[in-house]
Coordinates of C-alpha atoms in Angstrom, one line a residue:
M1 CA 44.6 -59.9 -53.1
N2 CA 44.5 -56.4 -51.7
I3 CA 46.8 -56.0 -48.7
A4 CA 47.7 -53.3 -46.3
V5 CA 51.0 -53.4 -44.4
V6 CA 51.4 -51.0 -41.5
G7 CA 55.0 -50.1 -40.9
T8 CA 57.7 -49.6 -43.5
G9 CA 60.7 -50.8 -41.4
Y10 CA 62.6 -53.9 -42.0
V11 CA 59.8 -56.4 -41.7
G12 CA 57.0 -54.3 -43.2
L13 CA 58.9 -53.1 -46.3
V14 CA 60.2 -56.6 -47.2
T15 CA 56.7 -58.1 -46.6
G16 CA 54.9 -55.5 -48.7
A17 CA 57.4 -55.6 -51.5
C18 CA 57.5 -59.4 -51.7
F19 CA 53.7 -59.8 -51.7
A20 CA 53.5 -57.2 -54.5
E21 CA 56.1 -59.1 -56.4
M22 CA 53.7 -62.1 -56.4
G23 CA 51.0 -60.0 -58.0
N24 CA 49.1 -58.7 -55.0
T25 CA 48.1 -55.0 -54.6
V26 CA 49.9 -53.8 -51.5
T27 CA 49.6 -50.5 -49.7
C28 CA 52.3 -49.8 -47.2
V29 CA 51.5 -47.3 -44.4
D30 CA 53.8 -45.3 -42.2
V31 CA 53.3 -42.2 -40.0
D32 CA 56.7 -40.9 -41.2
S33 CA 55.8 -38.7 -44.2
K34 CA 59.5 -38.2 -45.1
K35 CA 60.0 -42.0 -45.3
I36 CA 56.9 -42.4 -47.4
E37 CA 58.0 -39.6 -49.8
G38 CA 61.4 -41.2 -50.0
L39 CA 59.9 -44.6 -50.9
K40 CA 57.9 -43.0 -53.6
N41 CA 61.1 -41.7 -55.1
G42 CA 63.0 -45.0 -54.7
K43 CA 64.9 -44.1 -51.5
L44 CA 64.8 -47.0 -49.1
P45 CA 65.2 -46.4 -45.3
I46 CA 67.2 -49.6 -44.9
Y47 CA 69.9 -51.5 -46.8
E48 CA 68.9 -55.0 -47.9
P49 CA 70.3 -56.7 -50.9
G50 CA 67.8 -56.9 -53.8
L51 CA 65.0 -55.0 -52.0
D52 CA 65.5 -51.7 -53.8
T53 CA 64.8 -53.4 -57.2
I54 CA 61.5 -55.0 -56.3
V55 CA 60.3 -51.9 -54.4
V56 CA 61.0 -49.6 -57.4
N57 CA 59.7 -52.1 -60.0
N58 CA 56.4 -52.8 -58.1
Y59 CA 55.8 -49.2 -57.3
N60 CA 56.2 -48.3 -61.0
S61 CA 53.9 -51.1 -61.9
G62 CA 51.2 -49.8 -59.5
R63 CA 51.1 -52.9 -57.3
L64 CA 53.0 -51.3 -54.4
L65 CA 51.6 -48.1 -53.0
F66 CA 52.7 -45.9 -50.1
T67 CA 50.6 -43.7 -47.9
T68 CA 50.5 -42.1 -44.4
S69 CA 46.8 -42.8 -44.1
L70 CA 45.7 -46.2 -42.6
P71 CA 42.0 -45.6 -43.5
E72 CA 43.1 -45.1 -47.1
A73 CA 45.1 -48.3 -47.1
M74 CA 42.2 -50.2 -45.4
A75 CA 39.6 -49.1 -48.0
E76 CA 40.3 -52.0 -50.4
A77 CA 42.4 -54.3 -48.1
D78 CA 41.2 -57.9 -47.3
I79 CA 44.2 -58.5 -45.0
I80 CA 46.0 -56.0 -42.8
F81 CA 49.5 -56.7 -41.6
I82 CA 50.8 -55.0 -38.4
A83 CA 54.5 -54.7 -38.8
V84 CA 55.4 -51.8 -36.6
G85 CA 58.3 -51.8 -34.1
T86 CA 58.2 -53.5 -30.7
P87 CA 61.2 -51.8 -29.0
P88 CA 62.4 -53.2 -25.6
G89 CA 61.1 -51.4 -22.6
E90 CA 63.2 -50.5 -19.6
D91 CA 62.8 -54.0 -18.2
G92 CA 63.6 -55.7 -21.5
S93 CA 60.0 -56.6 -22.3
A94 CA 58.5 -55.8 -25.8
D95 CA 56.7 -52.4 -25.8
L96 CA 53.4 -52.9 -27.6
K97 CA 52.2 -49.3 -27.7
Y98 CA 52.7 -49.0 -31.5
V99 CA 51.0 -52.3 -32.2
L100 CA 48.0 -51.5 -30.0
A101 CA 47.8 -47.9 -31.5
V102 CA 47.4 -49.5 -34.9
A103 CA 44.8 -51.9 -33.6
K104 CA 42.9 -49.0 -32.2
E105 CA 42.9 -47.2 -35.5
I106 CA 41.9 -50.4 -37.3
G107 CA 38.9 -50.7 -35.0
Q108 CA 37.9 -47.1 -35.6
N109 CA 37.8 -47.6 -39.4
L110 CA 36.9 -51.3 -39.9
D111 CA 33.8 -51.6 -42.2
R112 CA 33.8 -55.3 -43.3
Y113 CA 35.3 -58.6 -42.4
S114 CA 39.1 -58.5 -42.4
I115 CA 42.0 -60.5 -41.2
I116 CA 44.5 -58.6 -39.0
V117 CA 47.9 -60.1 -38.9
D118 CA 50.5 -59.6 -36.3
K119 CA 53.7 -59.7 -38.3
S120 CA 55.8 -57.9 -35.7
T121 CA 57.6 -60.0 -33.1
V122 CA 55.2 -59.9 -30.2
P123 CA 54.9 -61.6 -26.8
V124 CA 52.5 -64.5 -26.2
G125 CA 49.0 -63.1 -25.7
T126 CA 49.4 -60.1 -28.0
A127 CA 46.8 -61.3 -30.5
D128 CA 44.3 -61.3 -27.6
K129 CA 45.2 -57.7 -26.8
V130 CA 44.9 -56.7 -30.4
A131 CA 41.5 -58.3 -30.7
A132 CA 40.2 -56.7 -27.5
T133 CA 41.4 -53.3 -28.7
I134 CA 39.7 -53.6 -32.0
Q135 CA 36.5 -54.9 -30.4
A136 CA 36.5 -52.1 -27.9
E137 CA 36.5 -49.6 -30.8
L138 CA 33.8 -51.4 -32.6
D139 CA 31.7 -51.4 -29.5
A140 CA 32.2 -47.7 -29.0
R141 CA 31.0 -47.2 -32.6
G142 CA 28.0 -49.4 -31.9
V143 CA 28.7 -51.7 -34.9
Q144 CA 29.1 -55.5 -35.3
I145 CA 31.8 -56.5 -37.7
E146 CA 33.5 -59.8 -37.8
F147 CA 37.3 -60.0 -37.9
D148 CA 40.1 -62.4 -37.2
V149 CA 43.5 -61.8 -35.6
V150 CA 46.3 -64.0 -36.9
S151 CA 49.9 -64.5 -35.7
N152 CA 52.3 -64.8 -38.7
P153 CA 55.8 -64.3 -37.4
E154 CA 58.6 -63.5 -39.7
F155 CA 61.8 -65.6 -40.0
L156 CA 63.9 -63.2 -42.1
K157 CA 67.7 -63.0 -41.9
E158 CA 69.1 -59.5 -42.5
G159 CA 71.2 -59.6 -45.6
A160 CA 69.1 -62.4 -47.1
A161 CA 65.5 -61.2 -46.3
V162 CA 64.2 -61.1 -49.8
D163 CA 65.3 -64.6 -50.6
D164 CA 64.0 -65.8 -47.2
F165 CA 60.6 -64.4 -47.9
M166 CA 60.4 -65.5 -51.5
S167 CA 61.6 -69.0 -50.7
P168 CA 60.8 -69.7 -47.1
D169 CA 61.9 -72.8 -45.2
R170 CA 58.6 -72.6 -43.3
I171 CA 55.6 -70.3 -42.9
V172 CA 54.0 -70.3 -39.5
I173 CA 50.3 -69.2 -39.2
G174 CA 48.5 -69.1 -35.9
A175 CA 44.8 -68.7 -36.5
S176 CA 41.7 -69.7 -34.6
S177 CA 39.2 -69.9 -37.5
S178 CA 39.2 -72.0 -40.6
R179 CA 38.1 -68.9 -42.6
A180 CA 41.4 -67.1 -41.6
Q181 CA 43.5 -70.2 -42.2
E182 CA 42.1 -70.6 -45.8
R183 CA 42.7 -66.9 -46.7
M184 CA 46.2 -67.0 -45.3
A185 CA 46.9 -70.3 -47.1
D186 CA 45.7 -68.7 -50.4
L187 CA 48.0 -65.7 -49.8
Y188 CA 51.1 -67.7 -49.3
A189 CA 50.3 -70.4 -51.9
P190 CA 52.6 -68.9 -54.6
F191 CA 55.6 -69.0 -52.2
V192 CA 55.2 -72.8 -51.5
R193 CA 54.0 -74.2 -54.8
N194 CA 57.0 -76.6 -55.1
H195 CA 57.0 -77.9 -51.6
P196 CA 54.3 -77.3 -48.9
R197 CA 55.9 -75.6 -45.9
T198 CA 53.0 -74.0 -44.2
L199 CA 52.5 -74.8 -40.5
F200 CA 49.1 -74.1 -39.0
M201 CA 48.8 -73.8 -35.2
G202 CA 47.2 -71.9 -32.4
V203 CA 47.7 -68.1 -32.2
R204 CA 49.7 -68.3 -28.9
D205 CA 51.7 -71.2 -30.3
A206 CA 52.8 -69.1 -33.3
E207 CA 53.7 -66.2 -31.0
M208 CA 55.9 -68.4 -28.9
T209 CA 57.5 -70.1 -31.9
K210 CA 59.2 -66.9 -33.0
Y211 CA 60.8 -66.3 -29.7
A212 CA 61.8 -69.9 -29.2
A213 CA 63.5 -70.0 -32.6
N214 CA 65.6 -66.9 -32.0
A215 CA 66.4 -68.0 -28.4
M216 CA 67.7 -71.3 -29.7
L217 CA 69.9 -69.7 -32.3
A218 CA 71.2 -67.2 -29.7
T219 CA 71.9 -70.2 -27.3
K220 CA 74.0 -71.9 -29.9
I221 CA 76.1 -68.8 -30.4
S222 CA 76.6 -68.2 -26.7
F223 CA 77.3 -71.9 -26.1
M224 CA 80.1 -71.7 -28.7
N225 CA 81.5 -68.5 -27.3
E226 CA 81.6 -70.2 -23.8
I227 CA 83.5 -73.1 -25.4
A228 CA 85.9 -70.7 -27.1
N229 CA 86.7 -69.0 -23.8
L230 CA 87.4 -72.4 -22.3
C231 CA 89.6 -73.4 -25.2
E232 CA 91.8 -70.4 -24.8
R233 CA 92.5 -71.4 -21.2
L234 CA 93.2 -75.0 -22.1
G235 CA 95.4 -74.4 -25.1
V236 CA 92.8 -75.7 -27.6
D237 CA 92.1 -74.3 -31.1
V238 CA 88.3 -73.8 -31.1
E239 CA 88.2 -73.9 -34.9
N240 CA 89.1 -77.6 -34.8
V241 CA 86.5 -78.1 -32.1
R242 CA 83.9 -76.3 -34.2
L243 CA 84.6 -78.6 -37.2
G244 CA 84.5 -81.7 -34.9
I245 CA 81.1 -80.9 -33.4
G246 CA 79.5 -79.4 -36.5
S247 CA 80.1 -82.6 -38.4
D248 CA 77.5 -84.2 -36.1
Q249 CA 74.3 -83.8 -38.0
R250 CA 72.4 -83.4 -34.7
I251 CA 74.3 -80.2 -34.2
G252 CA 75.3 -78.9 -37.6
F253 CA 77.5 -75.9 -38.6
H254 CA 74.9 -73.1 -38.4
F255 CA 75.4 -70.6 -35.6
I256 CA 78.4 -72.3 -34.0
Y257 CA 81.0 -69.8 -35.1
P258 CA 82.7 -68.2 -32.0
G259 CA 83.2 -64.5 -32.1
C260 CA 82.6 -61.2 -30.3
G261 CA 78.9 -61.7 -29.6
Y262 CA 75.6 -61.4 -31.5
G263 CA 73.7 -58.2 -32.1
G264 CA 71.0 -56.9 -34.4
S265 CA 67.3 -56.2 -34.0
C266 CA 66.2 -59.8 -33.1
F267 CA 68.3 -62.0 -30.9
P268 CA 69.2 -59.5 -28.1
K269 CA 65.7 -58.1 -28.0
D270 CA 63.9 -61.4 -28.2
V271 CA 66.0 -63.2 -25.6
K272 CA 65.4 -60.3 -23.2
A273 CA 61.6 -60.3 -23.9
L274 CA 61.4 -64.0 -23.4
V275 CA 63.2 -63.6 -20.0
Q276 CA 60.6 -61.0 -19.1
M277 CA 57.7 -63.2 -20.1
A278 CA 59.1 -65.9 -17.9
S279 CA 59.6 -63.6 -14.9
K280 CA 56.0 -62.3 -15.2
I281 CA 54.7 -65.8 -14.6
G282 CA 57.2 -66.6 -11.8
F283 CA 59.5 -68.9 -13.8
D284 CA 63.3 -68.5 -13.6
P285 CA 64.8 -69.0 -17.1
K286 CA 68.3 -70.0 -16.0
L287 CA 69.5 -71.0 -19.4
L288 CA 68.2 -67.8 -21.2
N289 CA 69.8 -65.7 -18.5
A290 CA 73.1 -67.5 -19.1
V291 CA 72.7 -67.0 -22.8
E292 CA 72.3 -63.2 -22.4
A293 CA 75.0 -62.9 -19.8
R294 CA 77.5 -64.8 -22.0
N295 CA 76.7 -62.6 -24.9
D296 CA 77.1 -59.4 -22.9
A297 CA 80.5 -60.5 -21.7
Q298 CA 81.6 -61.7 -25.1
K299 CA 81.1 -58.2 -26.5
H300 CA 83.9 -57.0 -24.2
R301 CA 86.3 -59.9 -25.2
L302 CA 88.1 -58.1 -28.0
F303 CA 88.8 -55.1 -25.8
E304 CA 90.2 -57.4 -23.1
K305 CA 92.5 -59.0 -25.7
I306 CA 93.7 -55.6 -26.9
T307 CA 94.5 -54.3 -23.4
D308 CA 96.2 -57.6 -22.6
R309 CA 98.6 -56.7 -25.3
F310 CA 98.8 -52.9 -25.2
G311 CA 97.9 -52.2 -21.6
A312 CA 95.0 -50.5 -20.0
D313 CA 96.1 -47.0 -21.1
L314 CA 95.7 -46.8 -24.9
T315 CA 96.6 -43.1 -25.2
G316 CA 98.4 -42.4 -28.4
K317 CA 97.3 -45.7 -30.0
T318 CA 95.1 -45.9 -33.2
F319 CA 93.1 -48.9 -34.0
A320 CA 91.6 -49.8 -37.4
V321 CA 88.2 -51.5 -37.2
W322 CA 86.8 -53.4 -40.1
G323 CA 83.0 -53.9 -39.8
L324 CA 80.4 -51.7 -38.0
A325 CA 77.1 -53.5 -38.8
F326 CA 76.3 -56.4 -36.5
K327 CA 76.6 -58.8 -39.4
P328 CA 77.5 -58.7 -43.1
G329 CA 74.8 -57.8 -45.7
T330 CA 73.1 -55.1 -43.6
D331 CA 73.6 -51.6 -42.3
D332 CA 71.9 -52.5 -39.0
M333 CA 74.0 -51.5 -36.0
R334 CA 71.5 -52.2 -33.3
E335 CA 73.3 -54.0 -30.4
A336 CA 76.4 -54.4 -32.7
P337 CA 79.6 -55.6 -31.0
S338 CA 81.5 -52.8 -32.8
K339 CA 79.7 -50.2 -30.7
V340 CA 80.9 -51.7 -27.5
L341 CA 84.5 -52.1 -28.8
I342 CA 84.8 -48.6 -30.2
E343 CA 83.4 -46.9 -27.1
E344 CA 85.8 -48.9 -24.9
L345 CA 88.8 -48.1 -27.0
I346 CA 88.0 -44.4 -27.0
Q347 CA 87.3 -44.3 -23.3
A348 CA 90.8 -45.9 -22.8
G349 CA 92.4 -43.1 -24.7
A350 CA 92.7 -44.6 -28.2
K351 CA 91.6 -43.2 -31.6
V352 CA 89.6 -45.4 -34.0
R353 CA 89.5 -45.4 -37.7
A354 CA 86.6 -47.6 -38.9
Y355 CA 85.2 -48.9 -42.2
D356 CA 82.1 -50.7 -43.2
P357 CA 80.8 -51.3 -46.8
V358 CA 77.3 -50.0 -46.1
A359 CA 76.9 -48.9 -42.5
V360 CA 79.1 -45.8 -42.4
E361 CA 76.2 -43.3 -42.6
V362 CA 74.2 -45.3 -40.0
A363 CA 77.3 -45.1 -37.8
R364 CA 77.3 -41.3 -37.8
G365 CA 74.1 -41.4 -35.7
E366 CA 75.2 -44.3 -33.4
F367 CA 78.1 -42.5 -31.6
P368 CA 78.3 -39.2 -29.7
A369 CA 79.0 -36.2 -32.0
K370 CA 82.1 -35.3 -29.9
F371 CA 83.8 -38.6 -31.0
F372 CA 83.8 -37.1 -34.5
D373 CA 84.3 -33.5 -33.6
E374 CA 87.4 -34.3 -31.4
G375 CA 88.9 -36.6 -34.0
L376 CA 88.5 -39.7 -31.7
L377 CA 86.5 -41.6 -34.3
E378 CA 87.1 -41.4 -38.1
L379 CA 85.0 -43.2 -40.7
A380 CA 87.3 -44.3 -43.5
E381 CA 86.3 -44.3 -47.2
G382 CA 87.9 -47.6 -47.9
Q383 CA 89.0 -50.7 -45.9
Y384 CA 92.7 -50.1 -46.5
D385 CA 92.4 -46.4 -45.7
A386 CA 91.3 -47.5 -42.2
A387 CA 94.6 -49.4 -41.7
I388 CA 97.0 -46.5 -42.4
D389 CA 99.5 -46.1 -39.5
A390 CA 97.1 -48.1 -37.1
D391 CA 98.7 -49.9 -34.3
A392 CA 96.4 -52.9 -34.9
L393 CA 93.6 -54.0 -37.1
V394 CA 90.5 -55.4 -35.5
L395 CA 88.0 -57.5 -37.5
V396 CA 84.5 -57.2 -36.1
T397 CA 82.1 -58.0 -39.0
E398 CA 82.9 -60.7 -41.6
W399 CA 82.0 -58.9 -44.8
K400 CA 83.2 -60.8 -47.9
P401 CA 85.8 -58.1 -48.9
F402 CA 87.5 -58.8 -45.5
R403 CA 87.8 -62.5 -45.9
H404 CA 90.8 -62.6 -48.3
P405 CA 92.4 -59.1 -48.1
D406 CA 95.8 -58.1 -49.4
F407 CA 97.9 -59.0 -46.3
K408 CA 101.1 -57.7 -47.9
A409 CA 99.5 -54.3 -48.3
L410 CA 98.1 -54.4 -44.8
K411 CA 101.5 -55.1 -43.4
R412 CA 102.9 -52.1 -45.2
L413 CA 100.1 -49.8 -44.0
L414 CA 99.9 -50.8 -40.4
A415 CA 102.3 -49.2 -37.9
Q416 CA 102.5 -52.7 -36.2
P417 CA 101.6 -56.0 -37.9
V418 CA 98.9 -56.9 -35.3
I419 CA 95.5 -58.4 -36.1
F420 CA 92.7 -59.1 -33.6
D421 CA 90.3 -61.4 -35.4
G422 CA 86.9 -61.1 -33.8
R423 CA 85.3 -63.5 -36.2
N424 CA 88.1 -66.1 -36.6
Q425 CA 88.3 -65.5 -40.4
Y426 CA 92.0 -65.9 -40.8
D427 CA 94.4 -68.9 -40.4
P428 CA 96.7 -68.3 -37.5
K429 CA 99.5 -70.4 -39.1
Q430 CA 99.3 -68.4 -42.3
M431 CA 99.3 -65.1 -40.3
K432 CA 102.4 -66.2 -38.5
R433 CA 104.1 -67.1 -41.8
D434 CA 103.2 -63.7 -43.1
G435 CA 104.8 -62.0 -40.1
F436 CA 101.6 -60.9 -38.3
N437 CA 100.9 -61.1 -34.6
Y438 CA 97.5 -62.7 -34.7
V439 CA 94.9 -62.9 -31.9
G440 CA 91.7 -64.8 -32.5
I441 CA 88.7 -65.9 -30.4
G442 CA 89.3 -69.2 -28.6
R443 CA 92.6 -69.9 -30.5

């Protein structure tokens, strides 16, 4: 098939590259000319394992194209994916201005039946707005052209997005016509040949499914962090509790790891957006409000533990921070707990030396320039470089190289053998045997 994908961010680029990998001809569109030129030269705007290979290979084969012109991309496209950003507005609701701007341009250039797919995470009712926007432009042109608007939410995990797209656990398609359903089923058929996993439903149902899925996962995380805080006060090791409840198949082990809060581009934004959707119809989402409040509080937990040990004034102290991205496998620092921690440490008078395997360059744009200019924040070249003469090591993101470090080397490098484990990666008993003062979450 011929496909156009509007937006070359995380969702758009993965979507376009993976469809091209299956033999489709895909044209990715973006208004950022520098980004498009970079993609043509094999420079990706995001870090995602395995994505660079399929982008370069499919671009070289002619199946994956890049342009700044939507009309050019639409010229041969049968299906047009809208995968632009939906950033949170001031009230937390999803801002649809980019989605509707694309819809308007589609309406101005549509010349035959096409399927327009909302791939971005959008509130319930967005497909109706997209359809109305396109129809208004067609009416202004005085033409009658049929089209369908479909909701096809993505369920990609950053750090495993390519695998998730190529081998999905489910494909959700919200469509109101059999014609659109059949075309979308044909498009996704190569991805589900071994085991059918395509779910067809109403458009609004599909829009809600995305938010409900992320809200459920966020709820599990916040629930476990609540339990972890309770465990600390009762002298209970939350790790044993996690093992005990995770063994229940109704609960499972996924997303019940206590830590310093969730971040990223999805969970924080989507929970806030769902809360706003509820408020607009006069419904009080008590559980979702609690999920969000617990997560916000949890992001301050490491700093509270540090000040419990060192005091409120951290002047003259240096802290090594391992992990900047909100999770391993990505350079995404949106809503990352590391940002909250580092800003609080510096505000309390400390200096920070941080390391992350891939997010260092992103970090330079996430903090005020004066942090770097005044020597308050240093980005280390290696994980052990960050620990040199630091008063404590703080683990924030559980990258694989951090899971089994050389503790003997760490003890020699640190000014004090103190570890604050924000992801509960290390065994407290082993840490004590190795001569470390260990502080975890809920233990």
